[in-house]
Amino acid sequence: MAKKTEIQDTTRIDALFERISAIIEQGRRHVVTAANIAEVYTKYGVGRYIVEDEQEGSTRAQYGKQVLRGLSDRLTNRFGDGWSVETLKLCRRFYVVYSDSVNSVYPIQNKSDKQRLPNSNPFNNAEDIANTRYPQFTISWSHYLILMRIENAEARSFYEIECAQQQWSVRQLSRQVGSSLYERLALSRDKDEVMRLAKEGQTIEKPTDIIKDPLTLEFLGLKPDVTYTETKLENAIINKMQQFLLELGKGFLFEARQKRFTFDEEHFYVDLVFYNRLLQCYVLIDLKANKLTHQDLGQMQMYVNYYDRYVRQEFEKPTIGILLCERKNDALVELTLPKDANIYATQYQLYLPDKALLQAKVKEWIEEFNEMNREG
């Protein structure tokens, strides 16, 4: 009897230990998050005071040499490392960038607002509320060090929204900025949808929302000037599936590679099968290492038809087919596929895109968009 009671006590302690451990770990994560956000507000406030003092100084050059060095020495003596001249310059730039943003795409609280600032904001007092506009910071200082280097305010806002929603690490954010995600998404959309990216991030409401053209696969480590078989490309993607899912975007779940189905006693194989939980549909990807042909498009049409008729359930949306190819001819794609086909041809590239070229294209699109609005 005593042994049975001892076993029961051990079981209860184990269960209690797991529940308490979970809440302690959750609490620690909240503390870290709050500390990270508080650091960002602190750096923003430091930058604000530096800018205000600088504007009252005689010359900016003298200010930079004398005041920042003296300020850095005093702050380091009182608070320890972390307040170098370089850090103070970054705080100044951070304030300049984000105080400009509050008047454009950035959600703000200003002196006319009656709402309280977030609890993590260290400047939650009457004087600061009366005199300062505050962006709503949501990620860490390390993330903002990357974001503040982005000149375009709309692109910067897009990356911040996506970073917070998708919980990107600093490395993942750096990669998405380096691969020109904002520009590639913008150029894959209708012109009247481009401005939504800055205000809402990437919204997934219809099949075209998941399409990027091109798809950037530099993380595979394959040399751009070498010819690869489709099998080698597929193996490289499987080995880097986490990075590939990040590149695909929101809501993708990997189901299978070389998924076999049989029709009329003949076997067929889909290279990669995914499911998008936001669109609630299957996404079939076929890899084409060379130029896309009309036969490839017809084959994908057959794959999509099979999944729609024999695999997807009534509550699910129609299957999407994506042909990931090295080269494509848009005119051929348009001529081969019906207008209502849920099939898309997307080029892939094994190197990071030319950011300046993409930025120029997006700028051109936005200018055309604004011009049409003025005329309307």
CSV table of C-alpha atoms in Angstrom, one decimal:
chain,number,residue,atom,x,y,z
A,1,MET,CA,0.0,0.0,0.0
A,2,ALA,CA,2.8,2.4,1.0
A,3,LYS,CA,4.6,1.6,-2.3
A,4,LYS,CA,1.4,2.4,-4.3
A,5,THR,CA,1.0,5.7,-2.4
A,6,GLU,CA,4.7,6.5,-3.1
A,7,ILE,CA,4.2,5.9,-6.8
A,8,GLN,CA,1.1,8.1,-6.9
A,9,ASP,CA,3.0,10.9,-5.1
A,10,THR,CA,5.8,10.7,-7.6
A,11,THR,CA,3.3,10.9,-10.5
A,12,ARG,CA,1.7,13.9,-8.9
A,13,ILE,CA,5.0,15.6,-8.4
A,14,ASP,CA,6.1,14.9,-11.9
A,15,ALA,CA,2.9,16.4,-13.3
A,16,LEU,CA,3.2,19.4,-11.0
A,17,PHE,CA,6.8,19.9,-11.9
A,18,GLU,CA,6.0,20.0,-15.6
A,19,ARG,CA,3.2,22.5,-15.2
A,20,ILE,CA,5.3,24.8,-13.0
A,21,SER,CA,8.4,24.5,-15.3
A,22,ALA,CA,6.2,25.5,-18.3
A,23,ILE,CA,4.9,28.6,-16.5
A,24,ILE,CA,8.4,29.6,-15.3
A,25,GLU,CA,9.8,29.2,-18.8
A,26,GLN,CA,6.9,31.3,-20.2
A,27,GLY,CA,7.5,34.0,-17.6
A,28,ARG,CA,11.2,34.1,-18.5
A,29,ARG,CA,10.4,34.5,-22.2
A,30,HIS,CA,8.0,37.4,-21.3
A,31,VAL,CA,10.7,39.1,-19.2
A,32,VAL,CA,13.2,38.8,-22.1
A,33,THR,CA,10.7,40.2,-24.5
A,34,ALA,CA,9.8,43.1,-22.3
A,35,ALA,CA,13.5,43.8,-21.6
A,36,ASN,CA,14.2,43.8,-25.4
A,37,ILE,CA,11.3,46.3,-26.1
A,38,ALA,CA,12.4,48.5,-23.2
A,39,GLU,CA,15.9,48.6,-24.6
A,40,VAL,CA,14.5,49.8,-27.9
A,41,TYR,CA,12.5,52.6,-26.3
A,42,THR,CA,15.5,53.6,-24.3
A,43,LYS,CA,17.7,53.8,-27.4
A,44,TYR,CA,15.0,55.9,-29.1
A,45,GLY,CA,14.8,58.3,-26.1
A,46,VAL,CA,18.6,58.6,-26.0
A,47,GLY,CA,18.6,59.4,-29.7
A,48,ARG,CA,15.9,62.0,-29.2
A,49,TYR,CA,17.8,63.9,-26.5
A,50,ILE,CA,21.0,63.8,-28.6
A,51,VAL,CA,19.2,65.2,-31.6
A,52,GLU,CA,17.6,67.9,-29.6
A,53,ASP,CA,20.9,68.9,-28.0
A,54,GLU,CA,22.7,68.8,-31.3
A,55,GLN,CA,20.2,71.1,-32.9
A,56,GLU,CA,21.1,73.7,-30.3
A,57,GLY,CA,24.8,73.3,-30.8
A,58,SER,CA,27.0,75.5,-33.0
A,59,THR,CA,28.3,73.1,-35.6
A,60,ARG,CA,27.5,69.4,-36.1
A,61,ALA,CA,31.2,68.5,-36.6
A,62,GLN,CA,32.3,70.0,-33.2
A,63,TYR,CA,29.3,68.4,-31.6
A,64,GLY,CA,30.2,64.9,-32.9
A,65,LYS,CA,33.8,65.1,-31.7
A,66,GLN,CA,33.4,66.7,-28.3
A,67,VAL,CA,29.9,66.1,-26.8
A,68,LEU,CA,29.4,62.5,-27.9
A,69,ARG,CA,32.9,61.5,-26.7
A,70,GLY,CA,32.3,63.2,-23.3
A,71,LEU,CA,28.8,61.7,-23.0
A,72,SER,CA,30.1,58.2,-23.8
A,73,ASP,CA,32.8,58.4,-21.1
A,74,ARG,CA,30.3,59.5,-18.5
A,75,LEU,CA,27.6,57.0,-19.4
A,76,THR,CA,30.2,54.2,-19.4
A,77,ASN,CA,31.4,55.2,-15.9
A,78,ARG,CA,27.9,55.1,-14.5
A,79,PHE,CA,26.2,52.3,-16.4
A,80,GLY,CA,29.1,50.2,-17.7
A,81,ASP,CA,29.9,49.0,-21.3
A,82,GLY,CA,27.4,49.5,-24.1
A,83,TRP,CA,27.5,53.3,-24.5
A,84,SER,CA,30.3,53.8,-26.9
A,85,VAL,CA,30.4,56.8,-29.3
A,86,GLU,CA,29.3,54.4,-32.1
A,87,THR,CA,26.3,53.2,-30.0
A,88,LEU,CA,25.2,56.9,-29.4
A,89,LYS,CA,25.5,57.6,-33.1
A,90,LEU,CA,23.2,54.6,-33.8
A,91,CYS,CA,20.7,55.9,-31.2
A,92,ARG,CA,20.8,59.2,-33.0
A,93,ARG,CA,20.2,57.6,-36.4
A,94,PHE,CA,17.4,55.4,-34.9
A,95,TYR,CA,15.5,58.4,-33.6
A,96,VAL,CA,15.9,60.3,-36.9
A,97,VAL,CA,14.7,57.4,-39.0
A,98,TYR,CA,11.7,56.5,-36.8
A,99,SER,CA,10.6,60.0,-35.8
A,100,ASP,CA,10.3,60.6,-39.6
A,101,SER,CA,8.4,57.4,-40.0
A,102,VAL,CA,5.6,58.4,-37.6
A,103,ASN,CA,4.2,60.8,-40.1
A,104,SER,CA,4.0,58.3,-42.9
A,105,VAL,CA,3.2,54.6,-42.7
A,106,TYR,CA,4.0,54.0,-39.0
A,107,PRO,CA,1.4,53.5,-36.3
A,108,ILE,CA,1.9,56.2,-33.6
A,109,GLN,CA,0.8,57.8,-30.4
A,110,ASN,CA,1.1,61.5,-30.2
A,111,LYS,CA,0.2,64.3,-27.9
A,112,SER,CA,-3.4,64.3,-29.0
A,113,ASP,CA,-3.8,60.6,-28.1
A,114,LYS,CA,-5.4,59.8,-24.7
A,115,GLN,CA,-4.1,56.2,-24.7
A,116,ARG,CA,-1.3,55.2,-22.4
A,117,LEU,CA,2.0,54.1,-24.0
A,118,PRO,CA,2.9,50.4,-23.7
A,119,ASN,CA,4.1,49.3,-20.2
A,120,SER,CA,7.5,48.5,-21.7
A,121,ASN,CA,8.0,52.1,-22.8
A,122,PRO,CA,10.4,53.8,-20.3
A,123,PHE,CA,9.2,57.3,-21.3
A,124,ASN,CA,5.7,56.9,-19.9
A,125,ASN,CA,5.4,60.3,-18.3
A,126,ALA,CA,3.5,63.5,-19.0
A,127,GLU,CA,6.4,65.5,-20.3
A,128,ASP,CA,7.4,62.9,-22.9
A,129,ILE,CA,3.8,62.2,-24.0
A,130,ALA,CA,3.2,65.9,-24.5
A,131,ASN,CA,6.3,66.5,-26.6
A,132,THR,CA,7.1,63.3,-28.4
A,133,ARG,CA,5.6,61.1,-31.0
A,134,TYR,CA,6.3,57.4,-30.4
A,135,PRO,CA,6.3,54.6,-32.9
A,136,GLN,CA,5.0,51.2,-31.6
A,137,PHE,CA,8.2,49.2,-31.3
A,138,THR,CA,7.7,45.4,-31.4
A,139,ILE,CA,11.0,43.7,-32.0
A,140,SER,CA,14.6,43.8,-30.6
A,141,TRP,CA,17.3,46.4,-31.0
A,142,SER,CA,19.3,44.0,-33.0
A,143,HIS,CA,16.5,43.8,-35.5
A,144,TYR,CA,16.2,47.6,-35.7
A,145,LEU,CA,19.9,47.9,-36.4
A,146,ILE,CA,19.1,46.1,-39.7
A,147,LEU,CA,15.8,48.0,-40.4
A,148,MET,CA,17.2,51.5,-39.9
A,149,ARG,CA,19.6,50.8,-42.8
A,150,ILE,CA,16.6,50.5,-45.2
A,151,GLU,CA,16.1,53.9,-46.8
A,152,ASN,CA,12.6,53.2,-48.2
A,153,ALA,CA,10.0,53.8,-45.4
A,154,GLU,CA,7.4,51.5,-47.0
A,155,ALA,CA,9.9,48.6,-47.3
A,156,ARG,CA,11.1,49.2,-43.7
A,157,SER,CA,7.6,49.1,-42.4
A,158,PHE,CA,6.9,45.9,-44.3
A,159,TYR,CA,9.9,44.1,-42.9
A,160,GLU,CA,9.1,45.2,-39.4
A,161,ILE,CA,5.5,43.9,-39.6
A,162,GLU,CA,6.6,40.6,-41.1
A,163,CYS,CA,9.4,40.2,-38.6
A,164,ALA,CA,7.1,40.6,-35.7
A,165,GLN,CA,4.3,38.4,-37.1
A,166,GLN,CA,6.6,35.6,-38.3
A,167,GLN,CA,9.0,35.9,-35.4
A,168,TRP,CA,12.1,36.1,-37.6
A,169,SER,CA,15.5,35.8,-36.0
A,170,VAL,CA,18.0,38.5,-36.7
A,171,ARG,CA,19.7,36.2,-39.3
A,172,GLN,CA,16.3,35.5,-41.0
A,173,LEU,CA,15.5,39.2,-41.2
A,174,SER,CA,18.9,40.0,-42.6
A,175,ARG,CA,18.4,37.3,-45.3
A,176,GLN,CA,14.9,38.5,-46.2
A,177,VAL,CA,16.2,42.1,-46.6
A,178,GLY,CA,19.2,40.8,-48.6
A,179,SER,CA,17.0,38.8,-50.9
A,180,SER,CA,14.8,41.9,-51.6
A,181,LEU,CA,11.7,40.2,-50.4
A,182,TYR,CA,9.6,43.4,-50.3
A,183,GLU,CA,10.6,44.3,-53.9
A,184,ARG,CA,10.0,40.8,-55.2
A,185,LEU,CA,6.5,40.6,-53.6
A,186,ALA,CA,5.7,44.1,-54.9
A,187,LEU,CA,6.6,43.2,-58.4
A,188,SER,CA,4.5,40.0,-58.2
A,189,ARG,CA,1.4,42.0,-57.4
A,190,ASP,CA,-1.1,44.3,-59.0
A,191,LYS,CA,0.0,47.9,-58.7
A,192,ASP,CA,-3.0,48.8,-56.5
A,193,GLU,CA,-1.9,46.2,-54.0
A,194,VAL,CA,1.7,47.4,-53.6
A,195,MET,CA,0.9,50.0,-51.0
A,196,ARG,CA,-0.8,47.3,-48.8
A,197,LEU,CA,2.5,45.7,-48.2
A,198,ALA,CA,3.8,48.6,-46.1
A,199,LYS,CA,0.6,48.9,-44.0
A,200,GLU,CA,-0.3,45.2,-43.5
A,201,GLY,CA,2.7,43.1,-44.5
A,202,GLN,CA,2.1,40.1,-46.7
A,203,THR,CA,-1.6,39.2,-46.7
A,204,ILE,CA,-2.6,35.7,-47.8
A,205,GLU,CA,-6.1,35.8,-49.2
A,206,LYS,CA,-5.8,34.3,-52.7
A,207,PRO,CA,-3.4,32.1,-54.7
A,208,THR,CA,-1.5,35.0,-56.3
A,209,ASP,CA,-0.6,36.2,-52.8
A,210,ILE,CA,1.9,33.3,-52.3
A,211,ILE,CA,3.7,33.8,-55.6
A,212,LYS,CA,7.1,35.4,-55.8
A,213,ASP,CA,8.9,35.9,-59.1
A,214,PRO,CA,11.7,35.2,-58.9
A,215,LEU,CA,12.1,32.7,-56.1
A,216,THR,CA,15.6,33.2,-54.6
A,217,LEU,CA,17.4,30.0,-53.7
A,218,GLU,CA,20.9,31.3,-52.9
A,219,PHE,CA,20.9,29.4,-49.6
A,220,LEU,CA,21.1,26.1,-51.5
A,221,GLY,CA,24.8,26.7,-52.1
A,222,LEU,CA,24.6,25.8,-55.8
A,223,LYS,CA,26.7,27.7,-58.3
A,224,PRO,CA,24.7,29.9,-60.6
A,225,ASP,CA,26.9,29.2,-63.6
A,226,VAL,CA,26.7,25.4,-63.4
A,227,THR,CA,23.9,23.2,-64.9
A,228,TYR,CA,22.1,21.0,-62.4
A,229,THR,CA,19.7,18.1,-62.8
A,230,GLU,CA,16.2,18.4,-61.4
A,231,THR,CA,17.1,15.6,-58.9
A,232,LYS,CA,20.1,17.5,-57.6
A,233,LEU,CA,18.0,20.7,-57.2
A,234,GLU,CA,15.3,18.7,-55.4
A,235,ASN,CA,17.8,17.1,-53.0
A,236,ALA,CA,19.3,20.5,-52.3
A,237,ILE,CA,15.9,21.9,-51.4
A,238,ILE,CA,15.1,18.9,-49.1
A,239,ASN,CA,18.4,19.4,-47.3
A,240,LYS,CA,17.6,23.1,-46.8
A,241,MET,CA,13.8,22.7,-46.2
A,242,GLN,CA,13.7,25.2,-43.3
A,243,GLN,CA,15.2,27.9,-45.4
A,244,PHE,CA,13.0,26.9,-48.4
A,245,LEU,CA,9.8,27.2,-46.3
A,246,LEU,CA,11.0,30.7,-45.2
A,247,GLU,CA,11.5,31.7,-48.8
A,248,LEU,CA,8.1,30.3,-49.8
A,249,GLY,CA,6.4,32.5,-47.2
A,250,LYS,CA,3.5,32.3,-44.8
A,251,GLY,CA,1.4,29.2,-44.0
A,252,PHE,CA,3.4,26.5,-45.9
A,253,LEU,CA,3.6,23.0,-44.5
A,254,PHE,CA,5.7,20.3,-46.2
A,255,GLU,CA,4.0,17.0,-46.9
A,256,ALA,CA,6.0,14.9,-49.4
A,257,ARG,CA,8.6,14.7,-52.1
A,258,GLN,CA,8.1,12.6,-55.2
A,259,LYS,CA,4.5,12.0,-54.2
A,260,ARG,CA,3.1,9.2,-56.3
A,261,PHE,CA,-0.4,8.8,-57.6
A,262,THR,CA,-1.7,6.3,-60.1
A,263,PHE,CA,-4.2,6.9,-62.8
A,264,ASP,CA,-5.3,4.6,-65.5
A,265,GLU,CA,-2.6,2.1,-64.3
A,266,GLU,CA,0.2,4.6,-64.9
A,267,HIS,CA,2.3,6.1,-62.1
A,268,PHE,CA,2.9,9.9,-61.8
A,269,TYR,CA,5.2,11.7,-59.4
A,270,VAL,CA,4.9,15.3,-58.1
A,271,ASP,CA,8.3,16.7,-57.1
A,272,LEU,CA,7.2,18.5,-53.9
A,273,VAL,CA,3.8,18.6,-52.2
A,274,PHE,CA,2.9,21.4,-49.7
A,275,TYR,CA,-0.2,22.5,-47.9
A,276,ASN,CA,-0.9,26.1,-47.2
A,277,ARG,CA,-2.9,26.4,-44.0
A,278,LEU,CA,-3.9,30.0,-44.6
A,279,LEU,CA,-5.4,29.3,-48.0
A,280,GLN,CA,-6.5,25.8,-47.0
A,281,CYS,CA,-5.3,24.1,-50.1
A,282,TYR,CA,-2.6,21.9,-51.6
A,283,VAL,CA,0.3,23.5,-53.4
A,284,LEU,CA,2.1,21.3,-55.9
A,285,ILE,CA,5.6,22.3,-57.0
A,286,ASP,CA,7.3,20.8,-60.0
A,287,LEU,CA,11.0,21.6,-60.6
A,288,LYS,CA,12.3,22.3,-64.1
A,289,ALA,CA,16.0,22.8,-64.4
A,290,ASN,CA,15.8,24.2,-68.0
A,291,LYS,CA,13.4,26.3,-70.1
A,292,LEU,CA,9.7,25.8,-69.4
A,293,THR,CA,7.8,24.0,-72.2
A,294,HIS,CA,4.1,23.7,-72.9
A,295,GLN,CA,4.3,20.0,-72.1
A,296,ASP,CA,5.4,20.9,-68.6
A,297,LEU,CA,2.4,23.2,-68.2
A,298,GLY,CA,0.1,20.5,-69.5
A,299,GLN,CA,1.5,18.0,-67.0
A,300,MET,CA,1.0,20.3,-64.1
A,301,GLN,CA,-2.6,20.9,-65.2
A,302,MET,CA,-3.1,17.2,-65.0
A,303,TYR,CA,-1.6,17.0,-61.5
A,304,VAL,CA,-3.8,19.8,-60.3
A,305,ASN,CA,-6.9,18.2,-61.8
A,306,TYR,CA,-6.1,14.9,-60.1
A,307,TYR,CA,-5.7,16.5,-56.7
A,308,ASP,CA,-8.9,18.6,-57.1
A,309,ARG,CA,-10.9,15.5,-58.1
A,310,TYR,CA,-9.5,12.8,-55.9
A,311,VAL,CA,-7.5,14.2,-53.0
A,312,ARG,CA,-8.9,17.5,-51.7
A,313,GLN,CA,-11.9,17.5,-49.4
A,314,GLU,CA,-15.0,19.6,-49.8
A,315,PHE,CA,-13.9,22.3,-47.2
A,316,GLU,CA,-10.6,22.8,-49.0
A,317,LYS,CA,-9.9,25.4,-51.7
A,318,PRO,CA,-8.7,24.4,-55.2
A,319,THR,CA,-5.2,23.1,-55.6
A,320,ILE,CA,-2.4,25.4,-56.7
A,321,GLY,CA,0.3,24.3,-59.1
A,322,ILE,CA,3.7,26.1,-59.3
A,323,LEU,CA,6.3,25.3,-61.9
A,324,LEU,CA,9.6,26.4,-60.6
A,325,CYS,CA,11.9,26.8,-63.6
A,326,GLU,CA,15.2,28.4,-64.6
A,327,ARG,CA,13.7,30.1,-67.6
A,328,LYS,CA,10.1,30.9,-68.7
A,329,ASN,CA,8.2,32.6,-71.5
A,330,ASP,CA,5.2,34.5,-70.1
A,331,ALA,CA,3.5,34.6,-73.5
A,332,LEU,CA,3.8,30.8,-73.8
A,333,VAL,CA,2.3,30.3,-70.3
A,334,GLU,CA,-0.6,32.6,-71.1
A,335,LEU,CA,-1.3,30.9,-74.4
A,336,THR,CA,-1.1,27.4,-73.0
A,337,LEU,CA,-3.1,27.7,-69.8
A,338,PRO,CA,-6.8,28.6,-69.5
A,339,LYS,CA,-7.5,32.0,-68.0
A,340,ASP,CA,-8.9,30.5,-64.8
A,341,ALA,CA,-6.1,28.0,-64.3
A,342,ASN,CA,-4.7,27.9,-60.8
A,343,ILE,CA,-1.2,27.3,-62.1
A,344,TYR,CA,1.8,29.7,-62.0
A,345,ALA,CA,5.2,29.6,-63.5
A,346,THR,CA,8.0,31.1,-61.3
A,347,GLN,CA,11.6,31.5,-62.1
A,348,TYR,CA,14.2,30.6,-59.5
A,349,GLN,CA,17.7,32.1,-59.2
A,350,LEU,CA,20.7,30.8,-57.3
A,351,TYR,CA,22.0,34.2,-56.3
A,352,LEU,CA,20.7,37.2,-54.5
A,353,PRO,CA,18.9,39.6,-56.9
A,354,ASP,CA,20.1,43.0,-58.0
A,355,LYS,CA,18.5,45.1,-55.2
A,356,ALA,CA,19.0,48.5,-57.0
A,357,LEU,CA,17.3,47.2,-60.1
A,358,LEU,CA,14.3,45.9,-58.2
A,359,GLN,CA,14.0,49.1,-56.1
A,360,ALA,CA,14.0,51.1,-59.3
A,361,LYS,CA,11.2,49.0,-60.7
A,362,VAL,CA,9.1,49.3,-57.6
A,363,LYS,CA,9.6,53.0,-57.5
A,364,GLU,CA,8.4,53.2,-61.1
A,365,TRP,CA,5.3,51.2,-60.2
A,366,ILE,CA,4.5,53.4,-57.2
A,367,GLU,CA,5.0,56.6,-59.2
A,368,GLU,CA,2.6,55.2,-61.9
A,369,PHE,CA,0.1,54.2,-59.1
A,370,ASN,CA,0.2,57.7,-57.6
A,371,GLU,CA,-0.1,59.3,-61.0
A,372,MET,CA,-3.2,57.3,-61.7
A,373,ASN,CA,-4.7,58.3,-58.4
A,374,ARG,CA,-4.1,62.0,-59.1
A,375,GLU,CA,-5.7,61.7,-62.5
A,376,GLY,CA,-8.7,59.8,-61.0
